[in-house]
Amino acid sequence: ITASEVIGVEVLPPILAQLQATYPDLKLELVLTNRVQDLLNREADIAVRMTQPKQEQLIARRVGEVGLGLHAHKTYLQRRGTPQTLEDLAQHALIGFDEETPFARAARKGFPLWNRDAFALRTDSDVGQLALIRAGCGVGICQVALAARDPNLVHLLPDSLTLGLETWLTMHEDLRNTPRCKLTFDALLQGLQNYMAA
C-alpha cells in the first residue's frame, strides 16, 4: 500500500490495525511517499492518491475530499495573537514548502501570500510541517479532520480559506479478484470514508 506521508502516518495505521485484527495472517507493506508510485509496473498493489489516476488499467474509487485549512497551536496564538484576516497572516510565521508543488501553486491562486518567500519555516515533508504546527512554530495548512483530533490546534479563518484534496483509492485491475487485495481495498475505502466524514 502506498500513501502520502501524512495519510500513511496519521490516518492509515488504525485502519490497518483493524484489518489485521480481522485477518491476522494478512501481511502488509506500507510505502510512504508523496511521489506517485507506478501501479502499472507494480511498485505497489494499492495506492491512496491525492489526484485522480489517469491510467485506464487501474480500478479507481473516489473516496472524497480531504478538507484543509490554516491551523496553529494555542501556544503560538498566545504569543503572536490570532489573525483575523488573511492579510494579518503577513505578520505571522508561516510554515510551508521549500520546493514548488502543484498543491502550492493551486493554493496560491486563492491565497497569494502562500509562497516560498513568505514562509518563515520551510520543509517539503508534510509530516515535518505537521510537527512544526503541533510544536507551536507557526501557522500552516493541515487536514481539518486531523487537526480536530488535537484540542490544542486551532482552525484559523475557516470562512476565508478553504482548500481540499480529492482522494482516490486505486489498484491494478488484474488484482480485482485477488482476495487479499480486495479485502484490503474495501477496508481502506471504508476507513478513509469514515475519516473524511468525521
Coordinates of N, CA, C and O in Angstrom, one line a residue:
I1 N 0.9 -1.2 0.0 CA 0.0 0.0 0.0 C 0.9 1.2 0.0 O 1.8 1.3 0.8
T2 N 0.7 2.1 -0.9 CA 1.4 3.4 -0.9 C 0.5 4.5 -0.6 O -0.7 4.5 -1.0
A3 N 1.0 5.5 0.1 CA 0.2 6.6 0.5 C 1.1 7.8 0.8 O 2.3 7.6 1.0
S4 N 0.5 9.0 0.8 CA 1.3 10.2 1.2 C 1.8 10.0 2.7 O 1.2 9.2 3.4
E5 N 2.7 10.8 3.0 CA 3.3 10.8 4.4 C 2.2 10.9 5.5 O 2.1 10.1 6.4
V6 N 1.5 12.0 5.4 CA 0.5 12.3 6.4 C -0.6 11.3 6.5 O -0.9 10.8 7.6
I7 N -1.1 10.9 5.4 CA -2.2 9.8 5.3 C -1.6 8.5 5.9 O -2.2 7.9 6.7
G8 N -0.4 8.2 5.5 CA 0.3 7.0 5.9 C 0.6 6.9 7.4 O 0.5 5.9 8.1
V9 N 1.0 8.1 8.0 CA 1.4 8.1 9.4 C 0.2 8.4 10.3 O 0.1 7.8 11.4
E10 N -0.7 9.2 9.9 CA -1.8 9.7 10.8 C -3.1 9.0 10.6 O -3.9 9.0 11.5
V11 N -3.4 8.5 9.4 CA -4.7 8.1 9.1 C -4.8 6.5 8.9 O -5.7 5.9 9.4
L12 N -3.9 6.0 8.2 CA -4.0 4.5 7.9 C -3.7 3.6 9.0 O -4.3 2.5 9.0
P13 N -2.8 3.9 9.9 CA -2.5 2.8 11.0 C -3.7 2.2 11.7 O -3.8 1.0 11.8
P14 N -4.7 3.0 12.2 CA -5.8 2.4 12.8 C -6.6 1.5 11.9 O -7.2 0.5 12.3
I15 N -6.7 1.9 10.6 CA -7.5 1.2 9.6 C -6.8 -0.2 9.4 O -7.4 -1.2 9.4
L16 N -5.4 -0.1 9.3 CA -4.7 -1.4 9.1 C -4.7 -2.2 10.3 O -4.7 -3.5 10.2
A17 N -4.7 -1.6 11.5 CA -4.7 -2.4 12.7 C -6.0 -3.2 12.8 O -6.0 -4.4 13.2
Q18 N -7.1 -2.6 12.4 CA -8.4 -3.3 12.4 C -8.4 -4.4 11.4 O -8.9 -5.5 11.6
L19 N -7.9 -4.1 10.2 CA -7.8 -5.1 9.2 C -7.0 -6.3 9.6 O -7.4 -7.5 9.4
Q20 N -5.9 -6.1 10.3 CA -5.0 -7.2 10.7 C -5.7 -7.9 11.9 O -5.5 -9.1 12.1
A21 N -6.5 -7.2 12.7 CA -7.2 -7.9 13.8 C -8.2 -8.9 13.2 O -8.4 -10.0 13.8
T22 N -8.8 -8.5 12.1 CA -9.8 -9.4 11.4 C -9.2 -10.5 10.6 O -9.6 -11.6 10.6
Y23 N -8.0 -10.2 10.0 CA -7.3 -11.1 9.2 C -5.8 -11.2 9.6 O -4.9 -10.6 9.0
P24 N -5.6 -11.9 10.7 CA -4.2 -11.9 11.3 C -3.1 -12.4 10.4 O -1.9 -12.1 10.7
D25 N -3.4 -13.2 9.4 CA -2.4 -13.8 8.6 C -2.1 -12.8 7.4 O -1.1 -13.1 6.6
L26 N -2.8 -11.8 7.3 CA -2.5 -10.8 6.2 C -1.2 -10.0 6.5 O -1.0 -9.5 7.5
K27 N -0.4 -10.0 5.5 CA 0.9 -9.3 5.6 C 0.8 -8.0 4.7 O 0.4 -8.1 3.6
L28 N 1.2 -6.9 5.3 CA 1.1 -5.6 4.6 C 2.4 -4.9 4.6 O 3.2 -5.0 5.5
E29 N 2.6 -4.2 3.5 CA 3.8 -3.3 3.5 C 3.3 -1.9 3.2 O 2.5 -1.7 2.2
L30 N 3.7 -0.9 3.9 CA 3.2 0.5 3.8 C 4.4 1.3 3.3 O 5.5 1.4 3.9
V31 N 4.2 1.9 2.1 CA 5.2 2.8 1.5 C 4.7 4.2 1.5 O 3.7 4.5 0.9
L32 N 5.4 5.0 2.3 CA 5.1 6.4 2.5 C 5.9 7.3 1.6 O 7.1 7.4 1.8
T33 N 5.2 7.9 0.7 CA 5.9 8.8 -0.2 C 4.9 9.8 -0.9 O 3.7 9.4 -1.1
N34 N 5.3 11.0 -1.1 CA 4.4 11.9 -1.8 C 4.6 11.8 -3.3 O 3.9 12.4 -4.1
R35 N 5.5 10.9 -3.8 CA 5.7 10.6 -5.2 C 4.6 9.6 -5.6 O 4.3 8.7 -4.8
V36 N 4.1 9.7 -6.8 CA 3.1 8.8 -7.2 C 3.8 7.5 -7.7 O 4.6 7.5 -8.6
Q37 N 3.5 6.5 -7.0 CA 4.0 5.1 -7.3 C 3.3 4.6 -8.5 O 2.1 4.8 -8.7
D38 N 4.1 3.9 -9.4 CA 3.5 3.3 -10.6 C 2.9 2.0 -10.4 O 3.6 1.0 -10.2
L39 N 1.6 2.0 -10.3 CA 0.9 0.7 -10.1 C 0.9 -0.2 -11.3 O 0.8 -1.4 -11.1
L40 N 1.0 0.4 -12.5 CA 1.1 -0.5 -13.7 C 2.4 -1.3 -13.7 O 2.4 -2.4 -14.2
N41 N 3.5 -0.8 -13.1 CA 4.7 -1.5 -13.0 C 4.9 -2.2 -11.7 O 6.0 -2.6 -11.3
R42 N 3.8 -2.2 -10.9 CA 3.7 -3.0 -9.6 C 4.7 -2.4 -8.6 O 5.2 -3.2 -7.8
E43 N 4.9 -1.1 -8.6 CA 5.6 -0.5 -7.5 C 4.8 -0.6 -6.2 O 5.4 -0.6 -5.1
A44 N 3.5 -0.8 -6.3 CA 2.6 -1.0 -5.2 C 1.4 -1.7 -5.7 O 1.1 -1.7 -6.9
D45 N 0.6 -2.4 -4.8 CA -0.6 -3.0 -5.2 C -1.8 -2.0 -5.1 O -2.7 -2.0 -6.0
I46 N -1.8 -1.3 -4.1 CA -2.9 -0.3 -3.8 C -2.3 1.0 -3.5 O -1.3 1.1 -2.8
A47 N -2.9 2.1 -4.0 CA -2.4 3.4 -3.7 C -3.6 4.3 -3.2 O -4.7 4.3 -3.7
V48 N -3.3 5.1 -2.2 CA -4.1 6.2 -1.8 C -3.5 7.5 -2.4 O -2.4 7.8 -2.1
R49 N -4.2 8.1 -3.3 CA -3.7 9.2 -4.1 C -4.5 10.4 -3.9 O -5.7 10.4 -3.7
M50 N -3.8 11.6 -3.9 CA -4.5 12.8 -3.8 C -4.7 13.5 -5.1 O -4.8 14.7 -5.2
T51 N -4.8 12.7 -6.2 CA -5.0 13.1 -7.5 C -5.7 12.0 -8.3 O -5.4 10.8 -8.0
Q52 N -6.6 12.4 -9.2 CA -7.3 11.3 -10.0 C -6.3 10.6 -10.9 O -5.5 11.2 -11.6
P53 N -6.3 9.3 -10.8 CA -5.4 8.5 -11.7 C -5.9 8.6 -13.2 O -7.1 8.7 -13.4
K54 N -4.9 8.5 -14.1 CA -5.2 8.7 -15.5 C -5.2 7.4 -16.2 O -5.8 7.3 -17.3
Q55 N -4.5 6.4 -15.7 CA -4.3 5.1 -16.4 C -5.6 4.3 -16.4 O -6.2 4.1 -15.4
E56 N -6.0 3.8 -17.6 CA -7.3 3.1 -17.8 C -7.2 1.7 -17.1 O -8.2 1.1 -16.8
Q57 N -6.0 1.1 -16.9 CA -5.9 -0.2 -16.4 C -6.0 -0.2 -14.9 O -5.8 -1.3 -14.3
L58 N -6.3 0.9 -14.3 CA -6.4 0.9 -12.8 C -7.9 1.0 -12.4 O -8.7 1.7 -13.1
I59 N -8.2 0.3 -11.4 CA -9.5 0.5 -10.7 C -9.4 1.7 -9.8 O -8.4 1.8 -9.0
A60 N -10.2 2.6 -9.9 CA -10.1 3.9 -9.1 C -11.5 4.2 -8.5 O -12.5 4.2 -9.2
R61 N -11.5 4.4 -7.2 CA -12.7 4.9 -6.5 C -12.4 6.2 -5.8 O -11.4 6.4 -5.1
R62 N -13.2 7.2 -6.1 CA -13.1 8.5 -5.5 C -13.6 8.3 -4.0 O -14.7 7.9 -3.8
V63 N -12.7 8.6 -3.1 CA -13.1 8.4 -1.7 C -13.8 9.6 -1.2 O -14.8 9.5 -0.4
G64 N -13.4 10.8 -1.6 CA -14.0 12.0 -1.1 C -12.9 13.1 -1.2 O -11.9 13.0 -1.9
E65 N -13.2 14.1 -0.5 CA -12.3 15.3 -0.4 C -11.8 15.5 1.0 O -12.6 15.6 1.9
V66 N -10.5 15.6 1.2 CA -9.9 15.9 2.5 C -9.9 17.4 2.6 O -9.3 18.1 1.8
G67 N -10.6 17.9 3.6 CA -10.6 19.3 3.8 C -9.3 19.8 4.5 O -8.8 19.2 5.4
L68 N -8.8 20.9 4.0 CA -7.6 21.5 4.5 C -7.9 22.9 5.0 O -8.8 23.6 4.5
G69 N -7.1 23.3 6.0 CA -7.3 24.7 6.5 C -6.0 25.2 7.2 O -5.1 24.4 7.5
L70 N -6.0 26.4 7.5 CA -4.9 27.0 8.2 C -5.1 26.7 9.7 O -6.2 26.8 10.3
H71 N -4.0 26.2 10.3 CA -4.0 25.9 11.7 C -2.8 26.4 12.5 O -1.7 26.5 11.8
A72 N -3.0 26.6 13.8 CA -1.8 26.9 14.6 C -2.1 26.4 16.0 O -3.3 26.1 16.4
H73 N -1.0 26.2 16.7 CA -1.2 25.7 18.1 C -1.6 26.8 19.0 O -1.2 28.0 18.8
K74 N -2.3 26.5 20.1 CA -2.7 27.6 21.0 C -1.6 28.4 21.6 O -1.7 29.6 21.8
T75 N -0.5 27.7 21.9 CA 0.7 28.4 22.4 C 1.2 29.4 21.5 O 1.7 30.5 21.9
Y76 N 1.3 29.1 20.2 CA 1.7 30.1 19.2 C 0.8 31.3 19.2 O 1.2 32.5 19.2
L77 N -0.5 31.0 19.2 CA -1.5 32.1 19.1 C -1.5 33.0 20.4 O -1.7 34.2 20.3
Q78 N -1.1 32.4 21.5 CA -1.0 33.2 22.8 C 0.2 34.1 22.7 O 0.2 35.2 23.1
R79 N 1.3 33.7 22.0 CA 2.5 34.5 21.8 C 2.3 35.6 20.8 O 2.7 36.7 21.0
R80 N 1.7 35.2 19.7 CA 1.6 36.1 18.5 C 0.3 36.7 18.2 O 0.2 37.5 17.3
G81 N -0.8 36.3 18.8 CA -2.1 36.7 18.5 C -2.7 35.9 17.4 O -2.1 35.2 16.7
T82 N -4.1 36.0 17.3 CA -4.8 35.3 16.4 C -5.1 36.1 15.2 O -5.8 37.2 15.3
P83 N -4.7 35.7 14.0 CA -5.1 36.5 12.8 C -6.6 36.6 12.6 O -7.3 35.6 12.7
Q84 N -7.0 37.8 12.2 CA -8.5 38.0 11.9 C -8.8 38.0 10.5 O -10.0 37.8 10.1
T85 N -7.8 38.2 9.6 CA -8.0 38.3 8.2 C -6.8 37.6 7.5 O -5.7 37.4 8.1
L86 N -6.9 37.2 6.2 CA -5.8 36.6 5.5 C -4.7 37.6 5.4 O -3.5 37.2 5.5
E87 N -4.9 38.9 5.3 CA -3.9 39.9 5.3 C -3.0 39.9 6.6 O -1.8 40.2 6.6
D88 N -3.7 39.6 7.7 CA -3.0 39.5 9.0 C -1.9 38.5 9.0 O -0.9 38.6 9.8
L89 N -2.0 37.5 8.2 CA -1.0 36.4 8.2 C 0.4 36.9 7.7 O 1.3 36.2 8.0
A90 N 0.4 38.0 7.1 CA 1.7 38.6 6.7 C 2.6 38.9 7.9 O 3.8 38.9 7.9
Q91 N 1.9 39.0 9.1 CA 2.6 39.3 10.3 C 2.9 38.1 11.2 O 3.4 38.1 12.3
H92 N 2.7 36.9 10.6 CA 2.9 35.6 11.3 C 3.9 34.8 10.7 O 4.3 34.9 9.5
A93 N 4.4 33.8 11.5 CA 5.4 32.8 11.0 C 4.6 31.7 10.2 O 3.9 30.9 10.8
L94 N 4.7 31.7 8.9 CA 4.0 30.8 8.1 C 4.9 29.6 7.8 O 6.2 29.7 7.7
I95 N 4.3 28.4 7.8 CA 5.0 27.1 7.6 C 4.6 26.6 6.2 O 3.4 26.5 5.9
G96 N 5.6 26.3 5.3 CA 5.2 25.9 4.0 C 6.4 25.1 3.4 O 7.3 24.7 4.0
F97 N 6.2 24.9 2.1 CA 7.2 24.1 1.3 C 8.4 24.9 0.8 O 8.3 26.1 0.7
D98 N 9.5 24.2 0.6 CA 10.7 24.8 0.0 C 10.6 24.7 -1.5 O 10.8 25.6 -2.2
E99 N 10.2 23.5 -2.0 CA 10.1 23.3 -3.4 C 8.6 23.6 -3.9 O 7.7 23.2 -3.2
E100 N 8.5 24.2 -5.0 CA 7.2 24.5 -5.6 C 6.5 23.2 -5.9 O 7.0 22.2 -6.5
T101 N 5.2 23.0 -5.5 CA 4.4 21.8 -5.7 C 3.1 22.2 -6.5 O 2.7 23.4 -6.4
P102 N 2.5 21.3 -7.1 CA 1.2 21.6 -7.8 C 0.2 22.1 -6.7 O -0.6 23.0 -7.0
F103 N 0.2 21.5 -5.5 CA -0.7 22.0 -4.5 C -0.4 23.4 -4.1 O -1.3 24.2 -3.9
A104 N 0.9 23.8 -3.9 CA 1.2 25.1 -3.5 C 0.8 26.1 -4.6 O 0.3 27.2 -4.3
R105 N 1.0 25.8 -5.9 CA 0.5 26.6 -7.0 C -1.0 26.8 -6.9 O -1.5 27.9 -7.1
A106 N -1.7 25.8 -6.7 CA -3.2 25.8 -6.6 C -3.6 26.7 -5.4 O -4.6 27.5 -5.5
A107 N -3.0 26.5 -4.3 CA -3.4 27.2 -3.1 C -3.1 28.7 -3.3 O -3.9 29.6 -2.8
R108 N -2.0 29.1 -4.0 CA -1.7 30.5 -4.2 C -2.7 31.2 -5.0 O -2.8 32.5 -4.9
K109 N -3.4 30.5 -5.9 CA -4.4 31.2 -6.7 C -5.4 32.0 -5.8 O -5.8 33.1 -6.1
G110 N -5.9 31.3 -4.8 CA -6.8 32.0 -3.9 C -6.2 32.6 -2.7 O -6.9 33.3 -1.9
F111 N -4.9 32.5 -2.5 CA -4.2 32.9 -1.3 C -2.8 33.3 -1.8 O -1.8 32.6 -1.5
P112 N -2.6 34.5 -2.4 CA -1.3 34.9 -3.0 C -0.2 35.0 -2.0 O 1.0 34.8 -2.4
L113 N -0.5 35.2 -0.7 CA 0.6 35.2 0.3 C 1.3 33.9 0.5 O 2.4 33.8 0.9
W114 N 0.6 32.8 0.0 CA 1.1 31.4 0.3 C 2.2 31.1 -0.8 O 2.0 30.5 -1.8
N115 N 3.4 31.7 -0.5 CA 4.6 31.5 -1.4 C 5.8 31.3 -0.6 O 5.9 31.7 0.6
R116 N 6.8 30.8 -1.2 CA 8.1 30.4 -0.6 C 8.7 31.6 0.2 O 9.2 31.4 1.3
D117 N 8.7 32.8 -0.4 CA 9.3 33.9 0.2 C 8.6 34.3 1.5 O 9.2 34.9 2.4
A118 N 7.3 34.0 1.7 CA 6.6 34.3 2.9 C 6.8 33.3 4.0 O 6.4 33.6 5.2
F119 N 7.3 32.2 3.7 CA 7.4 31.1 4.7 C 8.6 31.4 5.7 O 9.7 31.4 5.3
A120 N 8.3 31.4 7.0 CA 9.4 31.6 8.0 C 10.0 30.2 8.2 O 11.2 30.1 8.6
L121 N 9.3 29.1 8.0 CA 9.8 27.8 8.2 C 9.4 27.0 6.9 O 8.2 27.0 6.5
R122 N 10.3 26.3 6.3 CA 10.1 25.5 5.1 C 10.6 24.1 5.3 O 11.7 23.8 5.8
T123 N 9.7 23.2 4.8 CA 10.1 21.8 4.7 C 9.2 21.2 3.6 O 8.0 21.5 3.6
D124 N 9.8 20.3 2.8 CA 9.0 19.6 1.8 C 8.3 18.4 2.4 O 7.5 17.7 1.7
S125 N 8.5 18.1 3.6 CA 7.9 16.9 4.3 C 6.5 17.4 4.9 O 6.5 18.3 5.8
D126 N 5.4 16.8 4.5 CA 4.1 17.1 5.1 C 4.1 16.7 6.6 O 3.5 17.5 7.4
V127 N 4.8 15.6 7.0 CA 4.8 15.2 8.4 C 5.7 16.3 9.1 O 5.3 16.6 10.3
G128 N 6.7 16.8 8.5 CA 7.5 17.8 9.1 C 6.7 19.1 9.4 O 6.8 19.7 10.4
Q129 N 5.9 19.5 8.4 CA 5.1 20.7 8.5 C 4.1 20.5 9.7 O 3.9 21.4 10.5
L130 N 3.5 19.3 9.7 CA 2.5 19.0 10.8 C 3.2 19.1 12.2 O 2.7 19.6 13.1
A131 N 4.4 18.5 12.3 CA 5.2 18.6 13.5 C 5.5 20.0 13.9 O 5.4 20.4 15.1
L132 N 5.8 20.9 13.0 CA 6.1 22.3 13.3 C 4.8 23.0 13.8 O 4.9 23.8 14.7
I133 N 3.7 22.7 13.1 CA 2.4 23.3 13.6 C 2.1 22.8 15.0 O 1.8 23.6 15.9
R134 N 2.3 21.5 15.3 CA 2.0 21.0 16.6 C 2.9 21.5 17.7 O 2.6 21.6 18.8
A135 N 4.1 21.9 17.3 CA 5.1 22.4 18.2 C 4.9 23.9 18.5 O 5.6 24.4 19.4
G136 N 4.0 24.5 17.8 CA 3.8 25.9 18.1 C 4.7 26.8 17.3 O 4.9 28.0 17.7
C137 N 5.3 26.4 16.2 CA 6.2 27.2 15.5 C 5.6 28.2 14.6 O 6.2 29.2 14.2
G138 N 4.3 28.0 14.2 CA 3.7 29.0 13.3 C 2.4 28.5 12.8 O 1.8 27.6 13.3
V139 N 1.9 29.1 11.7 CA 0.7 28.8 11.0 C 0.9 28.0 9.8 O 1.8 28.4 9.0
G140 N 0.2 26.9 9.6 CA 0.4 26.1 8.4 C -0.9 25.5 8.0 O -1.9 25.5 8.7
I141 N -0.8 24.8 6.8 CA -2.0 24.1 6.3 C -2.0 22.7 6.8 O -1.0 22.0 6.7
C142 N -3.2 22.3 7.3 CA -3.3 20.9 7.9 C -4.7 20.4 7.5 O -5.6 21.1 7.3
Q143 N -4.8 19.1 7.5 CA -6.1 18.4 7.3 C -7.0 18.8 8.4 O -6.6 18.6 9.6
V144 N -8.2 19.2 8.1 CA -9.1 19.7 9.2 C -9.5 18.5 10.1 O -9.5 18.7 11.3
A145 N -9.8 17.4 9.5 CA -10.2 16.2 10.4 C -9.0 15.8 11.3 O -9.3 15.4 12.4
L146 N -7.8 15.9 10.8 CA -6.7 15.5 11.6 C -6.4 16.5 12.7 O -6.2 16.1 13.9
A147 N -6.5 17.8 12.4 CA -6.4 18.8 13.4 C -7.4 18.7 14.5 O -7.2 19.0 15.7
A148 N -8.6 18.3 14.1 CA -9.8 18.2 15.1 C -9.5 17.2 16.2 O -10.1 17.3 17.2
R149 N -8.6 16.3 15.9 CA -8.2 15.3 17.0 C -7.4 16.0 18.1 O -7.3 15.3 19.2
D150 N -6.8 17.1 17.9 CA -5.9 17.7 18.9 C -6.6 19.0 19.4 O -6.7 20.0 18.6
P151 N -7.0 19.1 20.6 CA -7.7 20.3 21.1 C -6.8 21.5 21.2 O -7.3 22.6 21.4
N152 N -5.5 21.3 21.0 CA -4.6 22.4 21.1 C -4.4 23.1 19.7 O -3.8 24.2 19.6
L153 N -4.9 22.5 18.6 CA -4.8 23.1 17.3 C -6.0 23.9 17.0 O -7.2 23.4 17.2
V154 N -5.8 25.1 16.5 CA -7.0 26.0 16.2 C -7.1 26.2 14.7 O -6.1 26.5 14.0
H155 N -8.3 26.0 14.2 CA -8.6 26.2 12.8 C -8.8 27.7 12.6 O -9.7 28.3 13.1
L156 N -7.9 28.3 11.8 CA -7.9 29.7 11.6 C -8.6 30.1 10.3 O -8.5 29.5 9.3
L157 N -9.4 31.2 10.4 CA -10.1 31.8 9.2 C -10.8 30.8 8.3 O -10.6 30.8 7.1
P158 N -11.6 29.9 8.9 CA -12.3 28.9 8.1 C -13.2 29.4 7.0 O -13.4 28.8 6.0
D159 N -13.7 30.6 7.3 CA -14.6 31.2 6.3 C -13.9 31.9 5.2 O -14.5 32.2 4.1
S160 N -12.6 32.2 5.4 CA -11.8 32.9 4.4 C -11.0 32.1 3.5 O -10.7 32.4 2.4
L161 N -10.6 30.9 4.0 CA -9.8 30.0 3.2 C -10.2 28.5 3.4 O -10.1 28.0 4.5
T162 N -10.7 27.9 2.3 CA -11.0 26.5 2.4 C -10.3 25.9 1.2 O -10.4 26.4 0.0
L163 N -9.6 24.8 1.4 CA -9.0 24.0 0.4 C -9.4 22.6 0.5 O -9.8 22.2 1.6
G164 N -9.2 21.8 -0.5 CA -9.5 20.4 -0.4 C -8.6 19.6 -1.4 O -8.1 20.1 -2.4
L165 N -8.4 18.4 -1.0 CA -7.6 17.5 -1.8 C -8.5 16.3 -2.1 O -9.0 15.6 -1.2
E166 N -8.8 16.1 -3.4 CA -9.6 15.0 -3.8 C -8.7 13.7 -3.5 O -7.5 13.7 -3.7
T167 N -9.4 12.7 -3.0 CA -8.7 11.5 -2.6 C -9.2 10.3 -3.3 O -10.5 10.1 -3.4
W168 N -8.3 9.5 -3.9 CA -8.7 8.3 -4.7 C -8.0 7.1 -4.1 O -6.9 7.2 -3.7
L169 N -8.7 6.0 -4.2 CA -8.1 4.7 -3.9 C -8.0 3.9 -5.2 O -9.0 3.8 -5.9
T170 N -6.8 3.4 -5.5 CA -6.6 2.8 -6.8 C -5.8 1.4 -6.6 O -5.1 1.3 -5.7
M171 N -6.1 0.6 -7.6 CA -5.3 -0.7 -7.7 C -5.3 -1.1 -9.1 O -6.2 -0.8 -9.9
H172 N -4.4 -2.0 -9.5 CA -4.4 -2.5 -10.9 C -5.6 -3.4 -11.1 O -5.9 -4.2 -10.2
E173 N -6.2 -3.3 -12.2 CA -7.4 -4.2 -12.4 C -7.2 -5.7 -12.4 O -8.1 -6.4 -12.1
D174 N -5.9 -6.1 -12.6 CA -5.6 -7.5 -12.5 C -5.7 -8.1 -11.1 O -5.8 -9.3 -10.9
L175 N -5.7 -7.2 -10.1 CA -5.8 -7.6 -8.7 C -7.2 -7.6 -8.2 O -7.4 -8.0 -7.0
R176 N -8.1 -7.3 -9.0 CA -9.6 -7.2 -8.6 C -10.1 -8.4 -8.0 O -10.8 -8.4 -7.0
N177 N -9.7 -9.6 -8.4 CA -10.2 -10.9 -7.9 C -9.2 -11.5 -7.0 O -9.4 -12.7 -6.6
T178 N -8.2 -10.8 -6.5 CA -7.2 -11.4 -5.5 C -7.8 -11.1 -4.2 O -8.0 -9.9 -3.8
P179 N -8.2 -12.1 -3.4 CA -8.9 -11.9 -2.1 C -8.2 -10.9 -1.2 O -8.8 -10.0 -0.6
R180 N -6.9 -11.1 -1.0 CA -6.2 -10.2 0.0 C -6.2 -8.7 -0.5 O -6.3 -7.8 0.3
C181 N -6.1 -8.5 -1.8 CA -6.2 -7.1 -2.3 C -7.6 -6.5 -2.2 O -7.7 -5.4 -1.9
K182 N -8.6 -7.3 -2.6 CA -9.9 -6.9 -2.5 C -10.3 -6.5 -1.0 O -10.9 -5.5 -0.8
L183 N -10.0 -7.4 -0.1 CA -10.3 -7.1 1.3 C -9.6 -5.9 1.8 O -10.2 -5.0 2.5
T184 N -8.3 -5.7 1.4 CA -7.6 -4.5 1.8 C -8.1 -3.3 1.2 O -8.3 -2.2 1.9
F185 N -8.4 -3.3 -0.1 CA -9.0 -2.2 -0.8 C -10.3 -1.8 -0.1 O -10.5 -0.6 0.1
D186 N -11.2 -2.7 0.1 CA -12.5 -2.4 0.7 C -12.3 -1.8 2.1 O -13.0 -0.9 2.5
A187 N -11.4 -2.4 2.9 CA -11.2 -1.8 4.3 C -10.6 -0.4 4.2 O -11.0 0.4 5.0
L188 N -9.7 -0.2 3.3 CA -9.1 1.2 3.2 C -10.2 2.2 2.7 O -10.3 3.3 3.3
L189 N -11.0 1.7 1.8 CA -12.1 2.6 1.3 C -13.1 3.0 2.5 O -13.3 4.2 2.7
Q190 N -13.5 2.0 3.2 CA -14.4 2.3 4.3 C -13.7 3.2 5.4 O -14.3 4.1 5.9
G191 N -12.5 2.8 5.8 CA -11.8 3.6 6.8 C -11.5 5.0 6.4 O -11.7 5.9 7.2
L192 N -11.1 5.2 5.1 CA -10.9 6.6 4.6 C -12.2 7.4 4.6 O -12.2 8.6 4.9
Q193 N -13.3 6.8 4.2 CA -14.6 7.5 4.1 C -15.0 7.8 5.5 O -15.5 9.0 5.7
N194 N -14.8 7.0 6.5 CA -15.1 7.3 7.9 C -14.3 8.5 8.4 O -14.8 9.4 9.1
Y195 N -13.0 8.5 8.0 CA -12.1 9.6 8.4 C -12.6 10.9 7.9 O -12.6 11.9 8.6
M196 N -13.0 10.9 6.6 CA -13.4 12.2 5.9 C -14.8 12.6 6.5 O -15.1 13.8 6.4
A197 N -15.6 11.7 7.0 CA -16.9 12.1 7.5 C -16.8 12.6 8.9 O -17.8 13.2 9.4
A198 N -15.7 12.4 9.6 CA -15.6 12.8 11.0 C -15.5 14.3 11.1 O -15.2 15.0 10.3

